[in-house]
Short mmCIF file of C-alpha atoms in Angstrom, two decimals:
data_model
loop_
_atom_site.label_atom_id
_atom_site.label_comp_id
_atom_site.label_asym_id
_atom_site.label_seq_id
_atom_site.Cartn_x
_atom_site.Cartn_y
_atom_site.Cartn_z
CA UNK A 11 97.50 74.90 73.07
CA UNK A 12 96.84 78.51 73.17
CA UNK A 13 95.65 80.94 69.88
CA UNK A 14 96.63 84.70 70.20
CA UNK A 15 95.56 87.10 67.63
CA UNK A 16 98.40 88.66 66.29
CA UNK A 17 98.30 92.55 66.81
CA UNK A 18 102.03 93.84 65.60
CA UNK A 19 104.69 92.71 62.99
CA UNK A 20 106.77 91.13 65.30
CA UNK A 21 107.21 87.03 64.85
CA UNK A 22 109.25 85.35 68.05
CA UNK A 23 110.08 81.78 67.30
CA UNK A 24 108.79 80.79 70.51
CA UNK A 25 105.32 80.16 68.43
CA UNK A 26 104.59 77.83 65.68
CA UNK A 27 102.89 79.70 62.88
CA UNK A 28 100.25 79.04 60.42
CA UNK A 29 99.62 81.18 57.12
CA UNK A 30 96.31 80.36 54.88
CA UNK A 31 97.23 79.46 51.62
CA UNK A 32 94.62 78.41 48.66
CA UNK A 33 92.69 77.73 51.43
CA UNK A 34 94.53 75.63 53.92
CA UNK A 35 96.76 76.52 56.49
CA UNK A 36 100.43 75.73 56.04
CA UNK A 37 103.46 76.09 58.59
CA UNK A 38 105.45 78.82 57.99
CA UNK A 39 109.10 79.86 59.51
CA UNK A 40 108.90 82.94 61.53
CA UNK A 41 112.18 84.62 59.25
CA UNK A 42 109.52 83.96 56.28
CA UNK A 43 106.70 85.18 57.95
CA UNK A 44 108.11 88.98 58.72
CA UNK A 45 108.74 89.09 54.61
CA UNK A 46 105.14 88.66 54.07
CA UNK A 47 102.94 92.04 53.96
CA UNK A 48 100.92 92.27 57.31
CA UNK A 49 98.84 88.73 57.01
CA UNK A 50 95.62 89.38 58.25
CA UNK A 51 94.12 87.32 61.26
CA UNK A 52 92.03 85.85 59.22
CA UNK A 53 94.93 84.22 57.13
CA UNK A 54 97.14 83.73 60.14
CA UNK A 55 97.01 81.46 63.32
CA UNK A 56 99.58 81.21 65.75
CA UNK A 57 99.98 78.15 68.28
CA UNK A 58 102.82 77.86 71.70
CA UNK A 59 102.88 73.99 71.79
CA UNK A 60 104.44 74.54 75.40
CA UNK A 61 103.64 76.33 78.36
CA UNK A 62 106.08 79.64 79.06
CA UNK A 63 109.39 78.88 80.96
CA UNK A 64 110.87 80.87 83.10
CA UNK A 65 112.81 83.20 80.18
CA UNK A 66 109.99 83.47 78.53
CA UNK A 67 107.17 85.67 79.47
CA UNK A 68 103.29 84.07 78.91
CA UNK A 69 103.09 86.06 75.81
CA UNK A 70 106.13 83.77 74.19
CA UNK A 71 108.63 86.43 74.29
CA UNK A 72 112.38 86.65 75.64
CA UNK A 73 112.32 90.10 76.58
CA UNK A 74 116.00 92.18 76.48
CA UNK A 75 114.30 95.10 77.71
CA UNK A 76 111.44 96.13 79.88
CA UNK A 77 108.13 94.53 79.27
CA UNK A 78 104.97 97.28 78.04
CA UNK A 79 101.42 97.57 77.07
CA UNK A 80 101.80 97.36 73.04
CA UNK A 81 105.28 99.18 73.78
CA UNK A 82 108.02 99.82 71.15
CA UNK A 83 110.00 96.75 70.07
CA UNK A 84 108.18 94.50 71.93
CA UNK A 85 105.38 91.93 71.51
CA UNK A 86 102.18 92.67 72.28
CA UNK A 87 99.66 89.36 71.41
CA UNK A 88 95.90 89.61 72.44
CA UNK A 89 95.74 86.57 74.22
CA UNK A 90 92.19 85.02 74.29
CA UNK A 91 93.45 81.70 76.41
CA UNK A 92 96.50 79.82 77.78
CA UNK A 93 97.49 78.09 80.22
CA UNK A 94 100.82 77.95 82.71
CA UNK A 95 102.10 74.87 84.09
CA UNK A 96 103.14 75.67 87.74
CA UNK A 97 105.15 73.21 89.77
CA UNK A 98 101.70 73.02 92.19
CA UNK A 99 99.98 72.36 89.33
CA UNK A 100 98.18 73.60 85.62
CA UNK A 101 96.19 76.78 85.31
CA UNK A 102 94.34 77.66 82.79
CA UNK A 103 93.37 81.27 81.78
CA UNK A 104 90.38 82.15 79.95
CA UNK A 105 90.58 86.00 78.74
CA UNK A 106 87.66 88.20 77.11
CA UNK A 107 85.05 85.57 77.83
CA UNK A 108 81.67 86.00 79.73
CA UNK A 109 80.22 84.12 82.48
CA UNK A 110 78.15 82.19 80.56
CA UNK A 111 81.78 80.12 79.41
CA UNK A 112 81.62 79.09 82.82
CA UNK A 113 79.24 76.31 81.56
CA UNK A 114 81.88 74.96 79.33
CA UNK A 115 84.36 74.99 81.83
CA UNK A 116 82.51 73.10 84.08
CA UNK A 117 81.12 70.18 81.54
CA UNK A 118 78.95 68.41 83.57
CA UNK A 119 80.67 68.17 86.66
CA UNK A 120 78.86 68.89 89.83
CA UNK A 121 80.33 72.80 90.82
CA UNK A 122 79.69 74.64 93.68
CA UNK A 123 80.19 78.22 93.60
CA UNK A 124 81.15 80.96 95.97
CA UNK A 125 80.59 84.71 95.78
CA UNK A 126 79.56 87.41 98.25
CA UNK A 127 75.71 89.35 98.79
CA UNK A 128 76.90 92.49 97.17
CA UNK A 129 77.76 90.20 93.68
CA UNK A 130 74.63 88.04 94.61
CA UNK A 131 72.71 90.64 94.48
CA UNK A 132 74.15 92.42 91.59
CA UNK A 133 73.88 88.88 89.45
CA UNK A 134 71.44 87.08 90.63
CA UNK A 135 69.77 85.64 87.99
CA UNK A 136 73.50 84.24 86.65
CA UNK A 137 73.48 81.98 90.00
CA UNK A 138 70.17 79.99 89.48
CA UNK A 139 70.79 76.84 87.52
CA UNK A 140 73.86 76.54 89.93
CA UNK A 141 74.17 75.73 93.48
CA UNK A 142 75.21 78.75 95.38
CA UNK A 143 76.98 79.45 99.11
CA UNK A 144 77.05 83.32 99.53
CA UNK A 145 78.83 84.77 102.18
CA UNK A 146 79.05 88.36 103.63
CA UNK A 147 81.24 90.81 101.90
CA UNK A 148 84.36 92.77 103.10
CA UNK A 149 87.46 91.67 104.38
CA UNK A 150 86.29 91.77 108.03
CA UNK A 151 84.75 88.72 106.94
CA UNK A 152 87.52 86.74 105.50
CA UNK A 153 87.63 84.90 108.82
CA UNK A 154 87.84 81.01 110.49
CA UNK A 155 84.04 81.91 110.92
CA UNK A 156 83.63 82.43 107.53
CA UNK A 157 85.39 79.32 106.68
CA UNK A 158 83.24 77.35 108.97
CA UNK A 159 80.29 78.96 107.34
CA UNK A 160 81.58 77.81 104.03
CA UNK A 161 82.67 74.34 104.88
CA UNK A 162 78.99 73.33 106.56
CA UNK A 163 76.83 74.56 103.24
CA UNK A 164 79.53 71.94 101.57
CA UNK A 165 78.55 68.94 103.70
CA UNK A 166 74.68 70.32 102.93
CA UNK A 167 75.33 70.24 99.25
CA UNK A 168 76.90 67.22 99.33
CA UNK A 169 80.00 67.92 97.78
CA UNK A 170 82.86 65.12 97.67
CA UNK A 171 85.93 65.33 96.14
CA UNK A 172 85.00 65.54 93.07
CA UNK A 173 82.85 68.32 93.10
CA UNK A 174 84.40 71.87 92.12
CA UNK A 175 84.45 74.85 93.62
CA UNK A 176 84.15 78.35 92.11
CA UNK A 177 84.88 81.80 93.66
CA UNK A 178 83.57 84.30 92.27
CA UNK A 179 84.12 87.67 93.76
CA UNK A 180 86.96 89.91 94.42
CA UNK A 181 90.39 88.96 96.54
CA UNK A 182 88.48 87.98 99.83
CA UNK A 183 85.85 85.83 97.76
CA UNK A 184 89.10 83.73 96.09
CA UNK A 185 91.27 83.49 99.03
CA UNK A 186 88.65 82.45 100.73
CA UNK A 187 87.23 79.64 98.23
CA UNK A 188 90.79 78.48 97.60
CA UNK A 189 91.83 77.47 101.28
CA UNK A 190 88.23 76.20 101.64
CA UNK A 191 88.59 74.27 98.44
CA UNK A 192 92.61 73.23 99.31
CA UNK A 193 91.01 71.91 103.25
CA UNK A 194 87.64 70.20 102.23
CA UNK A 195 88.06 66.81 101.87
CA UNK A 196 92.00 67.25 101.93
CA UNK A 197 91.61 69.11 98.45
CA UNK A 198 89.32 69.26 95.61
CA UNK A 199 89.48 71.29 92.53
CA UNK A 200 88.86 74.60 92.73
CA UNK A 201 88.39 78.12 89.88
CA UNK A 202 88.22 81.53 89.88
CA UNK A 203 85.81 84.56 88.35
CA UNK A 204 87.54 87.77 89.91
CA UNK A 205 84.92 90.13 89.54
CA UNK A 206 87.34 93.46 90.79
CA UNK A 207 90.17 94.87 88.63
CA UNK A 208 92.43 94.13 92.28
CA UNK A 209 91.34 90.08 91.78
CA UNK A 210 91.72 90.48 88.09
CA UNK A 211 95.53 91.98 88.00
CA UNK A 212 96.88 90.22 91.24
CA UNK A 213 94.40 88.63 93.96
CA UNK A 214 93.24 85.37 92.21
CA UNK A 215 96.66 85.37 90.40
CA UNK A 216 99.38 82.24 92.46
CA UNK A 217 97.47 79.87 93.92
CA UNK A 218 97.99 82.16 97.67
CA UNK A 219 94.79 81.09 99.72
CA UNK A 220 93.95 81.94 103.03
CA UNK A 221 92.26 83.91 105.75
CA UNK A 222 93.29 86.14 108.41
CA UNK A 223 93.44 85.76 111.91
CA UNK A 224 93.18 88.60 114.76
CA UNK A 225 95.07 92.16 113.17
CA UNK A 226 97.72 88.89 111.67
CA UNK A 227 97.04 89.15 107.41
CA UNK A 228 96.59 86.10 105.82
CA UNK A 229 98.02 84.40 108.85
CA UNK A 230 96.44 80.65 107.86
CA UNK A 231 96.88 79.79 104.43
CA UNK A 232 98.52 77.52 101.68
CA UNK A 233 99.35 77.95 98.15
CA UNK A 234 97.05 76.01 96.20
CA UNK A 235 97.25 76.86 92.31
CA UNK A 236 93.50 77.01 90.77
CA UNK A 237 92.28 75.09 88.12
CA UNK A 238 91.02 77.95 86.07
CA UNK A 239 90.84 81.81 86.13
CA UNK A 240 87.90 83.10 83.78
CA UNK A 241 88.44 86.94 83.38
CA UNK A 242 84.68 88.70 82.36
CA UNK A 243 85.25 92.71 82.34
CA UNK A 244 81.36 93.03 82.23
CA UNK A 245 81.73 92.82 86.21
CA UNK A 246 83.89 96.13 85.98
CA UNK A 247 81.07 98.19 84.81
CA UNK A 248 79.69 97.96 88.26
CA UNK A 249 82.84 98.47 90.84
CA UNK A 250 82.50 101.44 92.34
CA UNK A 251 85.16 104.32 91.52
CA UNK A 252 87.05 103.48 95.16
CA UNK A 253 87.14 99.47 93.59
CA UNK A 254 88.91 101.11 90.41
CA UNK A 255 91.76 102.79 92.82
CA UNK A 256 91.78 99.91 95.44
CA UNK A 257 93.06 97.41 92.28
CA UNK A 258 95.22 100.04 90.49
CA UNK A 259 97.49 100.26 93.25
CA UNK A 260 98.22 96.98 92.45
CA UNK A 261 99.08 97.87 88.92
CA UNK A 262 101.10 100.69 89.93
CA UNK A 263 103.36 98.10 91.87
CA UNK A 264 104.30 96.67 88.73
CA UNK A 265 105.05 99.35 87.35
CA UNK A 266 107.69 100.35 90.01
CA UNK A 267 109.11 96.65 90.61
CA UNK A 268 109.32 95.18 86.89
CA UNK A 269 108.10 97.77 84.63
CA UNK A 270 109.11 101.49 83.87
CA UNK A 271 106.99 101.41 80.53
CA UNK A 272 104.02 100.66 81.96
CA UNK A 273 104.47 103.11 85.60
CA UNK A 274 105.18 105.67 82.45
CA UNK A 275 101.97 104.76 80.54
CA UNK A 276 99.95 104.91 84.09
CA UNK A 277 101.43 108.74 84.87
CA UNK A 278 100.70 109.95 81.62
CA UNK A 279 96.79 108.73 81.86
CA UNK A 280 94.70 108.84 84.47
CA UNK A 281 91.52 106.20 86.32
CA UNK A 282 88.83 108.19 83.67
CA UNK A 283 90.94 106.95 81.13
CA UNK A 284 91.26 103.33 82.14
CA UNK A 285 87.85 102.94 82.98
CA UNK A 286 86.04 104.23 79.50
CA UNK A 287 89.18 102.25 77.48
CA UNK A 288 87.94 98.51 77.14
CA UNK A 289 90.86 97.93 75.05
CA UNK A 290 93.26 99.89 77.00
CA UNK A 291 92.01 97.71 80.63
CA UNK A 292 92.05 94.49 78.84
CA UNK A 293 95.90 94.74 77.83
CA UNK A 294 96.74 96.07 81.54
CA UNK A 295 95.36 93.10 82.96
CA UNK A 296 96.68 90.66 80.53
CA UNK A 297 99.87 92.64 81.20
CA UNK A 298 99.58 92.08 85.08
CA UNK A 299 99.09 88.47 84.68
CA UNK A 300 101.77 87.90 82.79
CA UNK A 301 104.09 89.61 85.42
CA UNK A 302 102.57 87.73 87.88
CA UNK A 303 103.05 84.47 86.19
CA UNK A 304 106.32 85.13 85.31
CA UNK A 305 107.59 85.83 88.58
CA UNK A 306 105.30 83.02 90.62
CA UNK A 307 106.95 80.15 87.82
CA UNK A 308 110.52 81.09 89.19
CA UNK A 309 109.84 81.19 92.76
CA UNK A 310 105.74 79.43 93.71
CA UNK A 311 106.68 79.26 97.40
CA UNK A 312 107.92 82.36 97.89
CA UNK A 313 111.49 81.89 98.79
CA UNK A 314 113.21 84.25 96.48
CA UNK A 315 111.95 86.79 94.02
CA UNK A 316 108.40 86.19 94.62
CA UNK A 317 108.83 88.83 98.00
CA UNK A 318 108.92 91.05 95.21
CA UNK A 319 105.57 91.41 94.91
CA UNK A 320 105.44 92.58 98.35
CA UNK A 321 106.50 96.03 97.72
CA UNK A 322 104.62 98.32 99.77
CA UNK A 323 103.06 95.49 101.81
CA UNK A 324 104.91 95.03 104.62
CA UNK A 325 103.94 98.02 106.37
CA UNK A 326 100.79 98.37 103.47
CA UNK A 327 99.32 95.04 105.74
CA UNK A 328 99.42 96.56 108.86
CA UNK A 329 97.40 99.57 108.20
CA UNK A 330 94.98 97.77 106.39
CA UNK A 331 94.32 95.66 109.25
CA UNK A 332 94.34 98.42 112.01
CA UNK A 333 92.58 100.97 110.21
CA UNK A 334 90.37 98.62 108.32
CA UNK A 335 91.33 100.18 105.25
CA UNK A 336 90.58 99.01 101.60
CA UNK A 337 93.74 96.99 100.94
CA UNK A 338 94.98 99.09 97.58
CA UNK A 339 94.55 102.41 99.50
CA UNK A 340 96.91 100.85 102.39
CA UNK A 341 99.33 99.47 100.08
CA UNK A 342 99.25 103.26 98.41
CA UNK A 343 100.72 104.42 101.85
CA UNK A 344 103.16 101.00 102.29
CA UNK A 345 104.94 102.14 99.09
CA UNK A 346 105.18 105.66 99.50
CA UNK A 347 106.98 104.51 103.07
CA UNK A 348 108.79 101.61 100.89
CA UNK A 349 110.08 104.37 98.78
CA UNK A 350 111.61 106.56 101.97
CA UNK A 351 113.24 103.36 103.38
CA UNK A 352 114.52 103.12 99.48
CA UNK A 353 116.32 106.67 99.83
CA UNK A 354 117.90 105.62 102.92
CA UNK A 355 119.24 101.91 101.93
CA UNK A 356 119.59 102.04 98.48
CA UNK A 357 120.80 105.80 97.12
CA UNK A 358 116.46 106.31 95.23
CA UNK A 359 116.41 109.23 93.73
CA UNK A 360 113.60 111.60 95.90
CA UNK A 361 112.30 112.40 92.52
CA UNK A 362 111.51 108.53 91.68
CA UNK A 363 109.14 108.93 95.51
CA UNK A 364 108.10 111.93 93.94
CA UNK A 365 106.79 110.36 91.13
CA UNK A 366 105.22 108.03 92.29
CA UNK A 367 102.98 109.88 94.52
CA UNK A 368 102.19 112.16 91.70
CA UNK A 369 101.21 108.30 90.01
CA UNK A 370 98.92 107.49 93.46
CA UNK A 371 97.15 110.39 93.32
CA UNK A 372 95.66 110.24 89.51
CA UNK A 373 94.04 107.38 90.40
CA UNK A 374 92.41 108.64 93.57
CA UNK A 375 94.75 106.88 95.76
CA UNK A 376 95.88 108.27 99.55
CA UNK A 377 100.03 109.25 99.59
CA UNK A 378 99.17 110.29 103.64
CA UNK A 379 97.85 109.21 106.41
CA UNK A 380 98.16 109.93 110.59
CA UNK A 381 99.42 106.53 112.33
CA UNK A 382 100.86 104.85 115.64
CA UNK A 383 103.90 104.03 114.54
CA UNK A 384 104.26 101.52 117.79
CA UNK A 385 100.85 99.58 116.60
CA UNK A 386 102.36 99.43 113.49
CA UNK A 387 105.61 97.42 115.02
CA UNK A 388 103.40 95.44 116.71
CA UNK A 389 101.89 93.75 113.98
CA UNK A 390 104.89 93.46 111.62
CA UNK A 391 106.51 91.60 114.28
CA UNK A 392 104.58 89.14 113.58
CA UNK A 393 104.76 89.20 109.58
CA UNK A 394 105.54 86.05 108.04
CA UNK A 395 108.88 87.71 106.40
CA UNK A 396 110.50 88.21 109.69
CA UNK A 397 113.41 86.28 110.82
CA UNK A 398 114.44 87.31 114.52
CA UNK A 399 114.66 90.78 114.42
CA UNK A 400 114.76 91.86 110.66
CA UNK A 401 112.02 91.49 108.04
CA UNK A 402 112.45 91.21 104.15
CA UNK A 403 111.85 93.94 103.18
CA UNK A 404 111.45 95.61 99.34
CA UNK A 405 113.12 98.58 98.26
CA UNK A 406 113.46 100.47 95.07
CA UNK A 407 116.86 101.05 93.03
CA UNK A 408 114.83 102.68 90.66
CA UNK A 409 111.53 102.86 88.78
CA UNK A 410 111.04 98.58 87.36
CA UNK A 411 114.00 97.68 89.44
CA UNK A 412 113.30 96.08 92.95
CA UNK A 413 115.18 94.05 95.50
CA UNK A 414 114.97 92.41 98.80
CA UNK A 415 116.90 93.62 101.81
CA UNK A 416 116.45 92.47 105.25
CA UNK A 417 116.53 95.07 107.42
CA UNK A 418 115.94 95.61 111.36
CA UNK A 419 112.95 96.96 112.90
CA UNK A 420 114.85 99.86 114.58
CA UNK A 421 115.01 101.21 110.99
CA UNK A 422 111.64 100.55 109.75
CA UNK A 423 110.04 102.36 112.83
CA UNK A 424 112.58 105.49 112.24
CA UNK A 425 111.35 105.11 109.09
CA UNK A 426 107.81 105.63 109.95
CA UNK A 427 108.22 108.28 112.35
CA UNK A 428 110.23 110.10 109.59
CA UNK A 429 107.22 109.43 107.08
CA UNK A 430 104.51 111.13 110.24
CA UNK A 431 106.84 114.06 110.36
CA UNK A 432 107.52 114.47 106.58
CA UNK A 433 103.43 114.53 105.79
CA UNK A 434 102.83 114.61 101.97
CA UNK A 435 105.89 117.03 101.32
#
């Protein structure tokens, strides 16, 4: 069951509706329900008695058109809970709650959780009635090491296979506690608190788990869906401004593979904006989840359209790993290259690359940087999208319209040295 607080006049028959009358809630047709005059919440509750299917997004609607934050003619529902029913498995999703729900969640199980020193630290009076593994922060960290770390603090707690684990941290805290979780014992249960707007719109988001090996990205892995995500946006009031960028470049990717609404409503604000608008945040993460959802229920294992979501990643990965860059800030420079490749392969527009650097930078995100383009070869060879030698690979038609093309190396390295020759013109 899921309850959403109705926030526009708009009634899709994807929900079963309740209406207060005398008193006592009474079941009322959607076609009768858009006659009445603005119920209140109060006097209305609204129910999905099933989990969303593939044409549907989480939020119960069959969209025609693009989906938006609170966007014209379309649904916008303030969803406090749900849950999704993967093929790996049921997730539920626990919205505008703090981390004090956690305790519910758990009901008396024996829980484990996982975060790093700098949210220890930060929170460290939340951690004491719990047993507690904290690790080092930063993605150099989210290592086989690491994992080994983890995995002997398990077999000192105790923990069988009934015992749950909970991450709670950004992207490297979840992928980390998920593969741990998915090899302990052969499985146990495992949940998320993302504590960073990047874990809260994509990271923890899929059930992908894993850690990376050498300059490889998330070379050892599995896709293991999570029991639970609890989302608390009291952790955002202490990410740094560079956090804020590092997880809106994830946003922004939405924007230019599913979304022209919302890559509209990010060019037209700016991070200030975002980060002193609770309201404004809350809907753009609900709004990422739901694309993510939506996308990871038609394709979990990543065999089709879920390569999607790998716009601006392919080469995005590499510099990450050999410039030890924040991962939003080298995704920032994989699209911008993405979007060159685009121009070549699929007729983009130079305005639509245009814009979206113009996008990049109001929220404090690089569009440039000085690269080997040979180092860069050298690790992509060895991305998990290759087959022989081409890569899927995902372009741009146009702003919220994406596809995947596999396409040779040859043209991805012209590509590059095109991009170093270019600079930021």
């Amino acid at each position: 069951m899921q309850r959403v607080k109705l926030i526009e006049k708009y009634y899709p028959t994807d929900f079963a509706y309740y209406l207060r009358v005398s008193g006592k809630f009474q079941e009322i047709f959607p076609a009768d329900l858009r006659r009445k005059k603005s119920p209140t919440p109060q006097n209305l509750r609204v129910f999905a008695e099933k989990s969303p299917t593939n044409s549907a997004s989480i939020c119960g609607e069959k969209r025609k058109k693009s989906a938006s934050i609170c966007g014209k003619e379309s649904l916008c529902l303030e969803v406090m809970s749900y849950h999704v029913s993967f093929p790996g498995g049921t997730v539920n999703y626990y919205f505008d709650r703090n981390f004090n729900f956690l305790s519910e969640i758990i009901a008396g199980r024996k829980a484990i959780l996982i975060t790093d020193n700098n949210i220890h630290s930060l929170y460290q009076s939340s951690f004491e009635s719990y047993d507690t593994i904290v690790i080092p922060a930063g993605e150099l960290h989210k290592t086989l090491e690491t994992l080994n770390y983890i995995t002997e603090q398990l077999i000192g707690f105790e923990a069988d296979r009934q015992t749950l684990l909970i991450g709670i941290g950004g992207g490297m805290v979840t992928d980390l506690t998920g593969f741990a979780a998915s090899v302990y014992m052969r499985g146990v249960k495992f949940g998320f608190v993302p504590t960073t707007l990047l874990g809260m719109v994509d990271a923890a988001i899929g059930g992908k788990n894993g850690v990376n090996f050498g300059l490889h990205k998330n070379m050892l892995g599995t896709i293991t869906q999570p029991e639970f995500l609890l989302f608390d946006q009291n952790f955002l009031q202490t990410l740094p401004d560079e956090e804020w960028s590092n997880g809106f470049a994830e946003v922004i990717k939405y924007g230019c593979i599913f979304d022209s609404f919302l890559f509209d409503k990010l060019l037209s604000n700016d991070l200030s904006f975002f980060r002193n608008n609770l309201q404004g945040t809350k809907v753009l993460i609900q709004k990422c989840v739901e694309w993510k959802n939506k996308t990871v229920l038609e394709d979990e294992k990543e065999q089709a359209n879920r390569k999607l979501l790998n716009f601006g990643h392919t080469v995005g990965h590499a510099i990450e790993q050999l410039h030890k860059m924040q991962h939003g800030y080298a995704i920032s420079i994989g699209m911008v290259v993405a979007c060159r490749l685009s121009e070549k392969l699929t007729g983009l527009n130079e305005e639509v690359t245009k814009a979206l650097k113009r996008v990049l930078v109001r929220y404090n995100l690089p569009i440039e940087i000085s690269f080997d383009a040979n180092q860069i070869m050298s690790v992509l060879k060895m991305d998990k999208k290759r087959s022989n030698d081409e890569i899927d690979f995902i372009v741009l038609e146009g702003i919220g319209k994406a596809r995947i093309e596999k396409i040779s190396f040859d043209m991805i390295y012209e590509t590059l040295i095109e991009y170093l020759h270019a600079g930021n013109h």
